[in-house]
Amino acid sequence: MHYKEFGDGNPALMVFIHGGGVSSWMWNKQVEYFSSKFHCLVPDMPEHGRSKNGVQFTINDAADKINELIEEKGKGKRVIAIGFSLGAQVLIAMLSKKPNLIDFAMINSALVKPVPFANALIKSMMFTFPLVRYKAFSKIQAKSMYINRDYQDTYFEESYQINKDAFVRIMNENMSFKIPHSFENSSSKILVTVGEKERKIMKNSMKEIIESNPNCKGLIIPRIGHGFSLANPKLFNTTLEEWIEHDVITSEVK
């Protein structure tokens, strides 16, 4: 699994786990902000970015690989892990597998509720799949995900490289994910976020996550949809920093 590493001499480890269809570049603004004080690791999950080496993506396998990376790089360090969307599902699996490995976990926009008619939905998405090879369509998609012009070419190139089989498998993993029973055993301090403009199923997912572990706190981000860290990097960074350093959360969901 390919990863980038920054500030390895710093005393606390911060791991960023990207969403589906993108890769480690989605965290560039966070790495730029935090790498002067934190040891930052930014992996490309299997079948994403530079980790396209024939290893197929599964949430459980990605969780195992990133946990192993944390054990290797984070010895004696406070560990903070941040995941978005598919990466947030991976983070939930990581916490469930190694309940005492991570000190702070920020779970952003994780789907944990079954998607109605998921198979039919995936099949319908396959009709539009060929459009990812057109830049105009890619730009429309990028805009909906808060991807700015600096990264639209990278997003297009990575979308172009994904094949149908990988797309279907990743979507199946995403839409069928459920919170493992062992998640309740995680000792991490956990912050769960969702955008105010996200779908109801995402807000219900946040509620289920919060109810599944007593260490969870929830936060709804005003005026934002699916993509908090990309939509408003400055707010994302200060939200994360104030929670880690001062245990401050604005407008916590009760």
PDB file of C-alpha atoms in Angstrom:
ATOM      1  CA  MET A   1       0.000   0.000   0.000  1.00  0.00           C
ATOM      2  CA  HIS A   2       1.485   3.315  -1.105  1.00  0.00           C
ATOM      3  CA  TYR A   3       1.568   6.160   1.411  1.00  0.00           C
ATOM      4  CA  LYS A   4       3.046   9.619   1.879  1.00  0.00           C
ATOM      5  CA  GLU A   5       4.785  10.636   5.098  1.00  0.00           C
ATOM      6  CA  PHE A   6       5.473  14.070   6.527  1.00  0.00           C
ATOM      7  CA  GLY A   7       6.987  15.406   9.783  1.00  0.00           C
ATOM      8  CA  ASP A   8       8.097  12.012  11.057  1.00  0.00           C
ATOM      9  CA  GLY A   9      10.054  13.595  13.900  1.00  0.00           C
ATOM     10  CA  ASN A  10       6.935  15.027  15.525  1.00  0.00           C
ATOM     11  CA  PRO A  11       5.599  13.379  18.718  1.00  0.00           C
ATOM     12  CA  ALA A  12       2.019  12.588  17.609  1.00  0.00           C
ATOM     13  CA  LEU A  13       0.886  10.581  14.588  1.00  0.00           C
ATOM     14  CA  MET A  14      -1.987  11.783  12.372  1.00  0.00           C
ATOM     15  CA  VAL A  15      -3.367   9.403   9.724  1.00  0.00           C
ATOM     16  CA  PHE A  16      -5.706  10.554   6.942  1.00  0.00           C
ATOM     17  CA  ILE A  17      -7.902   8.023   5.099  1.00  0.00           C
ATOM     18  CA  HIS A  18      -9.404   9.215   1.819  1.00  0.00           C
ATOM     19  CA  GLY A  19     -12.816   8.563   0.291  1.00  0.00           C
ATOM     20  CA  GLY A  20     -13.770   6.354  -2.643  1.00  0.00           C
ATOM     21  CA  GLY A  21     -12.818   7.466  -6.150  1.00  0.00           C
ATOM     22  CA  VAL A  22     -10.125   9.861  -4.919  1.00  0.00           C
ATOM     23  CA  SER A  23      -6.802   9.293  -3.147  1.00  0.00           C
ATOM     24  CA  SER A  24      -4.356  10.877  -0.720  1.00  0.00           C
ATOM     25  CA  TRP A  25      -4.337  14.245  -2.527  1.00  0.00           C
ATOM     26  CA  MET A  26      -7.752  15.061  -1.030  1.00  0.00           C
ATOM     27  CA  TRP A  27      -5.947  15.718   2.281  1.00  0.00           C
ATOM     28  CA  ASN A  28      -3.301  18.124   0.921  1.00  0.00           C
ATOM     29  CA  LYS A  29      -4.751  21.139   2.752  1.00  0.00           C
ATOM     30  CA  GLN A  30      -4.802  19.188   6.011  1.00  0.00           C
ATOM     31  CA  VAL A  31      -1.227  17.948   5.606  1.00  0.00           C
ATOM     32  CA  GLU A  32      -0.090  21.475   4.785  1.00  0.00           C
ATOM     33  CA  TYR A  33      -1.697  22.713   8.011  1.00  0.00           C
ATOM     34  CA  PHE A  34      -0.782  19.910  10.434  1.00  0.00           C
ATOM     35  CA  SER A  35       2.593  18.538   9.283  1.00  0.00           C
ATOM     36  CA  SER A  36       4.608  21.166  11.176  1.00  0.00           C
ATOM     37  CA  LYS A  37       3.289  19.773  14.484  1.00  0.00           C
ATOM     38  CA  PHE A  38       2.222  16.214  13.656  1.00  0.00           C
ATOM     39  CA  HIS A  39       3.738  13.160  12.026  1.00  0.00           C
ATOM     40  CA  CYS A  40       1.314  12.780   9.088  1.00  0.00           C
ATOM     41  CA  LEU A  41       0.661   9.575   7.150  1.00  0.00           C
ATOM     42  CA  VAL A  42      -1.569   9.634   4.071  1.00  0.00           C
ATOM     43  CA  PRO A  43      -2.111   6.206   2.457  1.00  0.00           C
ATOM     44  CA  ASP A  44      -3.654   5.398  -0.911  1.00  0.00           C
ATOM     45  CA  MET A  45      -6.057   2.539  -0.257  1.00  0.00           C
ATOM     46  CA  PRO A  46      -5.977  -0.505  -2.598  1.00  0.00           C
ATOM     47  CA  GLU A  47      -7.230   0.231  -6.137  1.00  0.00           C
ATOM     48  CA  HIS A  48      -6.887   3.971  -5.506  1.00  0.00           C
ATOM     49  CA  GLY A  49      -4.135   6.435  -6.408  1.00  0.00           C
ATOM     50  CA  ARG A  50      -0.733   4.769  -6.475  1.00  0.00           C
ATOM     51  CA  SER A  51      -1.924   1.557  -4.824  1.00  0.00           C
ATOM     52  CA  LYS A  52      -3.149  -0.030  -8.057  1.00  0.00           C
ATOM     53  CA  ASN A  53      -0.939  -3.112  -7.831  1.00  0.00           C
ATOM     54  CA  GLY A  54      -3.522  -5.845  -8.343  1.00  0.00           C
ATOM     55  CA  VAL A  55      -4.672  -6.017  -4.711  1.00  0.00           C
ATOM     56  CA  GLN A  56      -8.452  -5.711  -4.575  1.00  0.00           C
ATOM     57  CA  PHE A  57     -10.079  -3.295  -2.162  1.00  0.00           C
ATOM     58  CA  THR A  58     -12.151  -4.476   0.778  1.00  0.00           C
ATOM     59  CA  ILE A  59     -12.963  -2.416   3.859  1.00  0.00           C
ATOM     60  CA  ASN A  60     -11.617  -5.092   6.206  1.00  0.00           C
ATOM     61  CA  ASP A  61      -8.370  -5.550   4.303  1.00  0.00           C
ATOM     62  CA  ALA A  62      -7.756  -1.797   4.084  1.00  0.00           C
ATOM     63  CA  ALA A  63      -8.435  -1.520   7.835  1.00  0.00           C
ATOM     64  CA  ASP A  64      -5.881  -4.248   8.588  1.00  0.00           C
ATOM     65  CA  LYS A  65      -3.245  -2.642   6.371  1.00  0.00           C
ATOM     66  CA  ILE A  66      -3.634   0.833   7.870  1.00  0.00           C
ATOM     67  CA  ASN A  67      -3.669  -0.540  11.429  1.00  0.00           C
ATOM     68  CA  GLU A  68      -0.403  -2.333  10.636  1.00  0.00           C
ATOM     69  CA  LEU A  69       1.055   0.913   9.294  1.00  0.00           C
ATOM     70  CA  ILE A  70       0.039   2.713  12.511  1.00  0.00           C
ATOM     71  CA  GLU A  71       1.644  -0.007  14.637  1.00  0.00           C
ATOM     72  CA  GLU A  72       4.854   0.333  12.625  1.00  0.00           C
ATOM     73  CA  LYS A  73       5.037   4.142  12.537  1.00  0.00           C
ATOM     74  CA  GLY A  74       3.246   5.176  15.721  1.00  0.00           C
ATOM     75  CA  LYS A  75       5.162   3.391  18.451  1.00  0.00           C
ATOM     76  CA  GLY A  76       5.079   5.514  21.598  1.00  0.00           C
ATOM     77  CA  LYS A  77       3.084   8.246  19.887  1.00  0.00           C
ATOM     78  CA  ARG A  78      -0.385   9.617  20.426  1.00  0.00           C
ATOM     79  CA  VAL A  79      -2.418   8.517  17.385  1.00  0.00           C
ATOM     80  CA  ILE A  80      -5.122  10.521  15.614  1.00  0.00           C
ATOM     81  CA  ALA A  81      -6.966   9.007  12.627  1.00  0.00           C
ATOM     82  CA  ILE A  82      -9.298  10.839  10.270  1.00  0.00           C
ATOM     83  CA  GLY A  83     -11.486   9.181   7.638  1.00  0.00           C
ATOM     84  CA  PHE A  84     -13.908  10.474   5.028  1.00  0.00           C
ATOM     85  CA  SER A  85     -16.811   8.527   3.445  1.00  0.00           C
ATOM     86  CA  LEU A  86     -15.372   5.153   2.340  1.00  0.00           C
ATOM     87  CA  GLY A  87     -12.314   5.979   4.434  1.00  0.00           C
ATOM     88  CA  ALA A  88     -14.572   6.686   7.416  1.00  0.00           C
ATOM     89  CA  GLN A  89     -16.057   3.210   7.044  1.00  0.00           C
ATOM     90  CA  VAL A  90     -12.502   1.829   6.999  1.00  0.00           C
ATOM     91  CA  LEU A  91     -11.770   3.823  10.169  1.00  0.00           C
ATOM     92  CA  ILE A  92     -14.784   2.295  11.931  1.00  0.00           C
ATOM     93  CA  ALA A  93     -13.454  -1.142  10.992  1.00  0.00           C
ATOM     94  CA  MET A  94      -9.991  -0.161  12.266  1.00  0.00           C
ATOM     95  CA  LEU A  95     -11.392   0.890  15.633  1.00  0.00           C
ATOM     96  CA  SER A  96     -13.378  -2.338  15.846  1.00  0.00           C
ATOM     97  CA  LYS A  97     -10.358  -4.519  15.117  1.00  0.00           C
ATOM     98  CA  LYS A  98      -7.865  -2.691  17.363  1.00  0.00           C
ATOM     99  CA  PRO A  99      -9.921  -0.978  20.094  1.00  0.00           C
ATOM    100  CA  ASN A 100      -6.931   0.534  21.924  1.00  0.00           C
ATOM    101  CA  LEU A 101      -4.656   1.498  19.046  1.00  0.00           C
ATOM    102  CA  ILE A 102      -6.030   4.953  18.204  1.00  0.00           C
ATOM    103  CA  ASP A 103      -6.421   7.799  20.718  1.00  0.00           C
ATOM    104  CA  PHE A 104      -8.602  10.138  18.629  1.00  0.00           C
ATOM    105  CA  ALA A 105     -10.775   9.235  15.627  1.00  0.00           C
ATOM    106  CA  MET A 106     -12.668  11.681  13.419  1.00  0.00           C
ATOM    107  CA  ILE A 107     -15.331   9.886  11.360  1.00  0.00           C
ATOM    108  CA  ASN A 108     -16.648  12.090   8.535  1.00  0.00           C
ATOM    109  CA  SER A 109     -19.736  11.154   6.483  1.00  0.00           C
ATOM    110  CA  ALA A 110     -19.713   7.399   7.088  1.00  0.00           C
ATOM    111  CA  LEU A 111     -22.594   5.382   5.654  1.00  0.00           C
ATOM    112  CA  VAL A 112     -23.593   2.571   8.039  1.00  0.00           C
ATOM    113  CA  LYS A 113     -27.258   2.123   7.111  1.00  0.00           C
ATOM    114  CA  PRO A 114     -28.278  -0.333   4.354  1.00  0.00           C
ATOM    115  CA  VAL A 115     -29.011   1.422   1.054  1.00  0.00           C
ATOM    116  CA  PRO A 116     -32.481   0.439  -0.249  1.00  0.00           C
ATOM    117  CA  PHE A 117     -32.296  -1.446  -3.568  1.00  0.00           C
ATOM    118  CA  ALA A 118     -28.498  -1.168  -3.587  1.00  0.00           C
ATOM    119  CA  ASN A 119     -27.989  -3.703  -6.397  1.00  0.00           C
ATOM    120  CA  ALA A 120     -30.467  -1.928  -8.649  1.00  0.00           C
ATOM    121  CA  LEU A 121     -28.854   1.402  -7.846  1.00  0.00           C
ATOM    122  CA  ILE A 122     -25.374   0.127  -8.722  1.00  0.00           C
ATOM    123  CA  LYS A 123     -26.675  -1.312 -12.004  1.00  0.00           C
ATOM    124  CA  SER A 124     -28.244   2.023 -12.896  1.00  0.00           C
ATOM    125  CA  MET A 125     -24.947   3.763 -12.132  1.00  0.00           C
ATOM    126  CA  MET A 126     -23.202   1.486 -14.605  1.00  0.00           C
ATOM    127  CA  PHE A 127     -25.117   3.116 -17.467  1.00  0.00           C
ATOM    128  CA  THR A 128     -23.367   6.401 -16.711  1.00  0.00           C
ATOM    129  CA  PHE A 129     -19.979   4.790 -15.952  1.00  0.00           C
ATOM    130  CA  PRO A 130     -18.555   5.403 -19.491  1.00  0.00           C
ATOM    131  CA  LEU A 131     -19.091   9.138 -18.953  1.00  0.00           C
ATOM    132  CA  VAL A 132     -16.166   9.250 -16.498  1.00  0.00           C
ATOM    133  CA  ARG A 133     -13.913   9.148 -19.560  1.00  0.00           C
ATOM    134  CA  TYR A 134     -15.164  12.586 -20.586  1.00  0.00           C
ATOM    135  CA  LYS A 135     -13.585  15.634 -18.943  1.00  0.00           C
ATOM    136  CA  ALA A 136     -16.776  17.696 -19.066  1.00  0.00           C
ATOM    137  CA  PHE A 137     -18.660  15.065 -17.041  1.00  0.00           C
ATOM    138  CA  SER A 138     -15.708  14.687 -14.676  1.00  0.00           C
ATOM    139  CA  LYS A 139     -15.738  18.428 -13.970  1.00  0.00           C
ATOM    140  CA  ILE A 140     -19.433  18.312 -13.089  1.00  0.00           C
ATOM    141  CA  GLN A 141     -18.792  15.419 -10.696  1.00  0.00           C
ATOM    142  CA  ALA A 142     -15.779  17.183  -9.209  1.00  0.00           C
ATOM    143  CA  LYS A 143     -17.778  20.329  -8.534  1.00  0.00           C
ATOM    144  CA  SER A 144     -20.464  18.326  -6.692  1.00  0.00           C
ATOM    145  CA  MET A 145     -17.705  16.875  -4.476  1.00  0.00           C
ATOM    146  CA  TYR A 146     -16.111  20.302  -3.745  1.00  0.00           C
ATOM    147  CA  ILE A 147     -12.989  19.395  -5.750  1.00  0.00           C
ATOM    148  CA  ASN A 148     -11.465  22.669  -6.932  1.00  0.00           C
ATOM    149  CA  ARG A 149      -9.680  23.358 -10.220  1.00  0.00           C
ATOM    150  CA  ASP A 150      -6.253  22.512  -8.813  1.00  0.00           C
ATOM    151  CA  TYR A 151      -7.228  18.845  -8.477  1.00  0.00           C
ATOM    152  CA  GLN A 152      -9.784  18.337 -11.267  1.00  0.00           C
ATOM    153  CA  ASP A 153      -7.215  16.915 -13.691  1.00  0.00           C
ATOM    154  CA  THR A 154      -5.944  14.501 -11.044  1.00  0.00           C
ATOM    155  CA  TYR A 155      -9.512  13.448 -10.244  1.00  0.00           C
ATOM    156  CA  PHE A 156     -10.211  12.885 -13.946  1.00  0.00           C
ATOM    157  CA  GLU A 157      -7.056  10.802 -14.429  1.00  0.00           C
ATOM    158  CA  GLU A 158      -7.815   8.575 -11.437  1.00  0.00           C
ATOM    159  CA  SER A 159     -11.477   8.172 -12.414  1.00  0.00           C
ATOM    160  CA  TYR A 160     -10.395   7.245 -15.940  1.00  0.00           C
ATOM    161  CA  GLN A 161      -8.149   4.460 -14.647  1.00  0.00           C
ATOM    162  CA  ILE A 162     -10.755   2.642 -12.537  1.00  0.00           C
ATOM    163  CA  ASN A 163     -12.422  -0.299 -14.282  1.00  0.00           C
ATOM    164  CA  LYS A 164     -16.016  -1.482 -14.030  1.00  0.00           C
ATOM    165  CA  ASP A 165     -15.254  -4.520 -11.872  1.00  0.00           C
ATOM    166  CA  ALA A 166     -13.407  -2.419  -9.305  1.00  0.00           C
ATOM    167  CA  PHE A 167     -16.164   0.205  -9.339  1.00  0.00           C
ATOM    168  CA  VAL A 168     -18.879  -2.392  -8.650  1.00  0.00           C
ATOM    169  CA  ARG A 169     -16.883  -4.077  -5.886  1.00  0.00           C
ATOM    170  CA  ILE A 170     -16.079  -0.790  -4.137  1.00  0.00           C
ATOM    171  CA  MET A 171     -19.692   0.388  -4.372  1.00  0.00           C
ATOM    172  CA  ASN A 172     -20.910  -2.942  -2.961  1.00  0.00           C
ATOM    173  CA  GLU A 173     -18.494  -2.604  -0.050  1.00  0.00           C
ATOM    174  CA  ASN A 174     -19.664   0.946   0.587  1.00  0.00           C
ATOM    175  CA  MET A 175     -23.409   0.266   0.403  1.00  0.00           C
ATOM    176  CA  SER A 176     -23.381  -2.936   2.450  1.00  0.00           C
ATOM    177  CA  PHE A 177     -21.179  -1.756   5.336  1.00  0.00           C
ATOM    178  CA  LYS A 178     -22.509  -2.159   8.872  1.00  0.00           C
ATOM    179  CA  ILE A 179     -20.975  -1.204  12.204  1.00  0.00           C
ATOM    180  CA  PRO A 180     -19.156  -4.235  13.663  1.00  0.00           C
ATOM    181  CA  HIS A 181     -20.351  -5.286  17.138  1.00  0.00           C
ATOM    182  CA  SER A 182     -16.807  -4.833  18.486  1.00  0.00           C
ATOM    183  CA  PHE A 183     -16.918  -1.104  17.676  1.00  0.00           C
ATOM    184  CA  GLU A 184     -18.527  -0.595  21.096  1.00  0.00           C
ATOM    185  CA  ASN A 185     -15.220  -1.700  22.683  1.00  0.00           C
ATOM    186  CA  SER A 186     -13.108   1.064  21.168  1.00  0.00           C
ATOM    187  CA  SER A 187     -11.513   3.283  23.821  1.00  0.00           C
ATOM    188  CA  SER A 188     -10.836   6.116  21.344  1.00  0.00           C
ATOM    189  CA  LYS A 189     -12.315   9.573  21.707  1.00  0.00           C
ATOM    190  CA  ILE A 190     -14.503   9.741  18.599  1.00  0.00           C
ATOM    191  CA  LEU A 191     -15.912  12.743  16.739  1.00  0.00           C
ATOM    192  CA  VAL A 192     -18.579  11.939  14.125  1.00  0.00           C
ATOM    193  CA  THR A 193     -19.481  14.593  11.543  1.00  0.00           C
ATOM    194  CA  VAL A 194     -22.004  14.926   8.735  1.00  0.00           C
ATOM    195  CA  GLY A 195     -22.895  17.834   6.463  1.00  0.00           C
ATOM    196  CA  GLU A 196     -26.188  19.626   6.998  1.00  0.00           C
ATOM    197  CA  LYS A 197     -26.977  19.194   3.283  1.00  0.00           C
ATOM    198  CA  GLU A 198     -26.268  15.460   3.194  1.00  0.00           C
ATOM    199  CA  ARG A 199     -28.999  12.887   2.639  1.00  0.00           C
ATOM    200  CA  LYS A 200     -31.176  11.677   5.497  1.00  0.00           C
ATOM    201  CA  ILE A 201     -29.536   8.236   5.403  1.00  0.00           C
ATOM    202  CA  MET A 202     -26.189   9.877   6.206  1.00  0.00           C
ATOM    203  CA  LYS A 203     -27.617  11.753   9.196  1.00  0.00           C
ATOM    204  CA  ASN A 204     -29.260   8.553  10.424  1.00  0.00           C
ATOM    205  CA  SER A 205     -25.904   6.825  10.021  1.00  0.00           C
ATOM    206  CA  MET A 206     -24.269   9.432  12.244  1.00  0.00           C
ATOM    207  CA  LYS A 207     -26.925   8.809  14.889  1.00  0.00           C
ATOM    208  CA  GLU A 208     -26.325   5.046  14.759  1.00  0.00           C
ATOM    209  CA  ILE A 209     -22.563   5.488  15.104  1.00  0.00           C
ATOM    210  CA  ILE A 210     -23.003   7.753  18.128  1.00  0.00           C
ATOM    211  CA  GLU A 211     -25.349   5.241  19.756  1.00  0.00           C
ATOM    212  CA  SER A 212     -22.881   2.382  19.136  1.00  0.00           C
ATOM    213  CA  ASN A 213     -20.045   3.701  21.299  1.00  0.00           C
ATOM    214  CA  PRO A 214     -20.274   5.856  24.465  1.00  0.00           C
ATOM    215  CA  ASN A 215     -17.103   7.773  23.514  1.00  0.00           C
ATOM    216  CA  CYS A 216     -18.716   9.312  20.414  1.00  0.00           C
ATOM    217  CA  LYS A 217     -19.739  12.923  19.970  1.00  0.00           C
ATOM    218  CA  GLY A 218     -21.599  14.191  16.898  1.00  0.00           C
ATOM    219  CA  LEU A 219     -21.348  17.394  14.902  1.00  0.00           C
ATOM    220  CA  ILE A 220     -23.504  18.576  11.979  1.00  0.00           C
ATOM    221  CA  ILE A 221     -21.618  20.987   9.722  1.00  0.00           C
ATOM    222  CA  PRO A 222     -23.863  23.872   8.563  1.00  0.00           C
ATOM    223  CA  ARG A 223     -24.384  24.597   4.844  1.00  0.00           C
ATOM    224  CA  ILE A 224     -22.155  21.723   3.669  1.00  0.00           C
ATOM    225  CA  GLY A 225     -22.920  18.503   1.827  1.00  0.00           C
ATOM    226  CA  HIS A 226     -20.735  15.412   1.326  1.00  0.00           C
ATOM    227  CA  GLY A 227     -17.132  16.622   1.563  1.00  0.00           C
ATOM    228  CA  PHE A 228     -16.411  18.745   4.643  1.00  0.00           C
ATOM    229  CA  SER A 229     -12.598  18.752   4.326  1.00  0.00           C
ATOM    230  CA  LEU A 230     -12.691  19.800   0.660  1.00  0.00           C
ATOM    231  CA  ALA A 231     -15.591  22.246   0.953  1.00  0.00           C
ATOM    232  CA  ASN A 232     -14.055  24.258   3.797  1.00  0.00           C
ATOM    233  CA  PRO A 233     -10.495  23.136   4.640  1.00  0.00           C
ATOM    234  CA  LYS A 234      -9.930  25.983   7.093  1.00  0.00           C
ATOM    235  CA  LEU A 235     -13.030  25.144   9.144  1.00  0.00           C
ATOM    236  CA  PHE A 236     -12.216  21.440   8.982  1.00  0.00           C
ATOM    237  CA  ASN A 237      -8.680  21.996  10.241  1.00  0.00           C
ATOM    238  CA  THR A 238      -9.688  24.268  13.117  1.00  0.00           C
ATOM    239  CA  THR A 239     -12.540  21.930  14.099  1.00  0.00           C
ATOM    240  CA  LEU A 240     -10.139  18.993  14.268  1.00  0.00           C
ATOM    241  CA  GLU A 241      -7.435  20.971  16.072  1.00  0.00           C
ATOM    242  CA  GLU A 242      -9.750  22.446  18.724  1.00  0.00           C
ATOM    243  CA  TRP A 243     -11.256  19.034  19.432  1.00  0.00           C
ATOM    244  CA  ILE A 244      -7.878  17.298  19.785  1.00  0.00           C
ATOM    245  CA  GLU A 245      -6.093  20.002  21.733  1.00  0.00           C
ATOM    246  CA  HIS A 246      -8.898  21.573  23.782  1.00  0.00           C
ATOM    247  CA  ASP A 247     -11.851  19.135  23.624  1.00  0.00           C
ATOM    248  CA  VAL A 248     -13.925  21.950  22.131  1.00  0.00           C
ATOM    249  CA  ILE A 249     -16.820  21.099  19.805  1.00  0.00           C
ATOM    250  CA  THR A 250     -19.188  23.780  18.518  1.00  0.00           C
ATOM    251  CA  SER A 251     -22.889  22.823  18.326  1.00  0.00           C
ATOM    252  CA  GLU A 252     -22.510  19.229  19.448  1.00  0.00           C
ATOM    253  CA  VAL A 253     -25.397  16.902  18.546  1.00  0.00           C
ATOM    254  CA  LYS A 254     -26.989  15.563  21.703  1.00  0.00           C
TER     255      LYS A 254
END
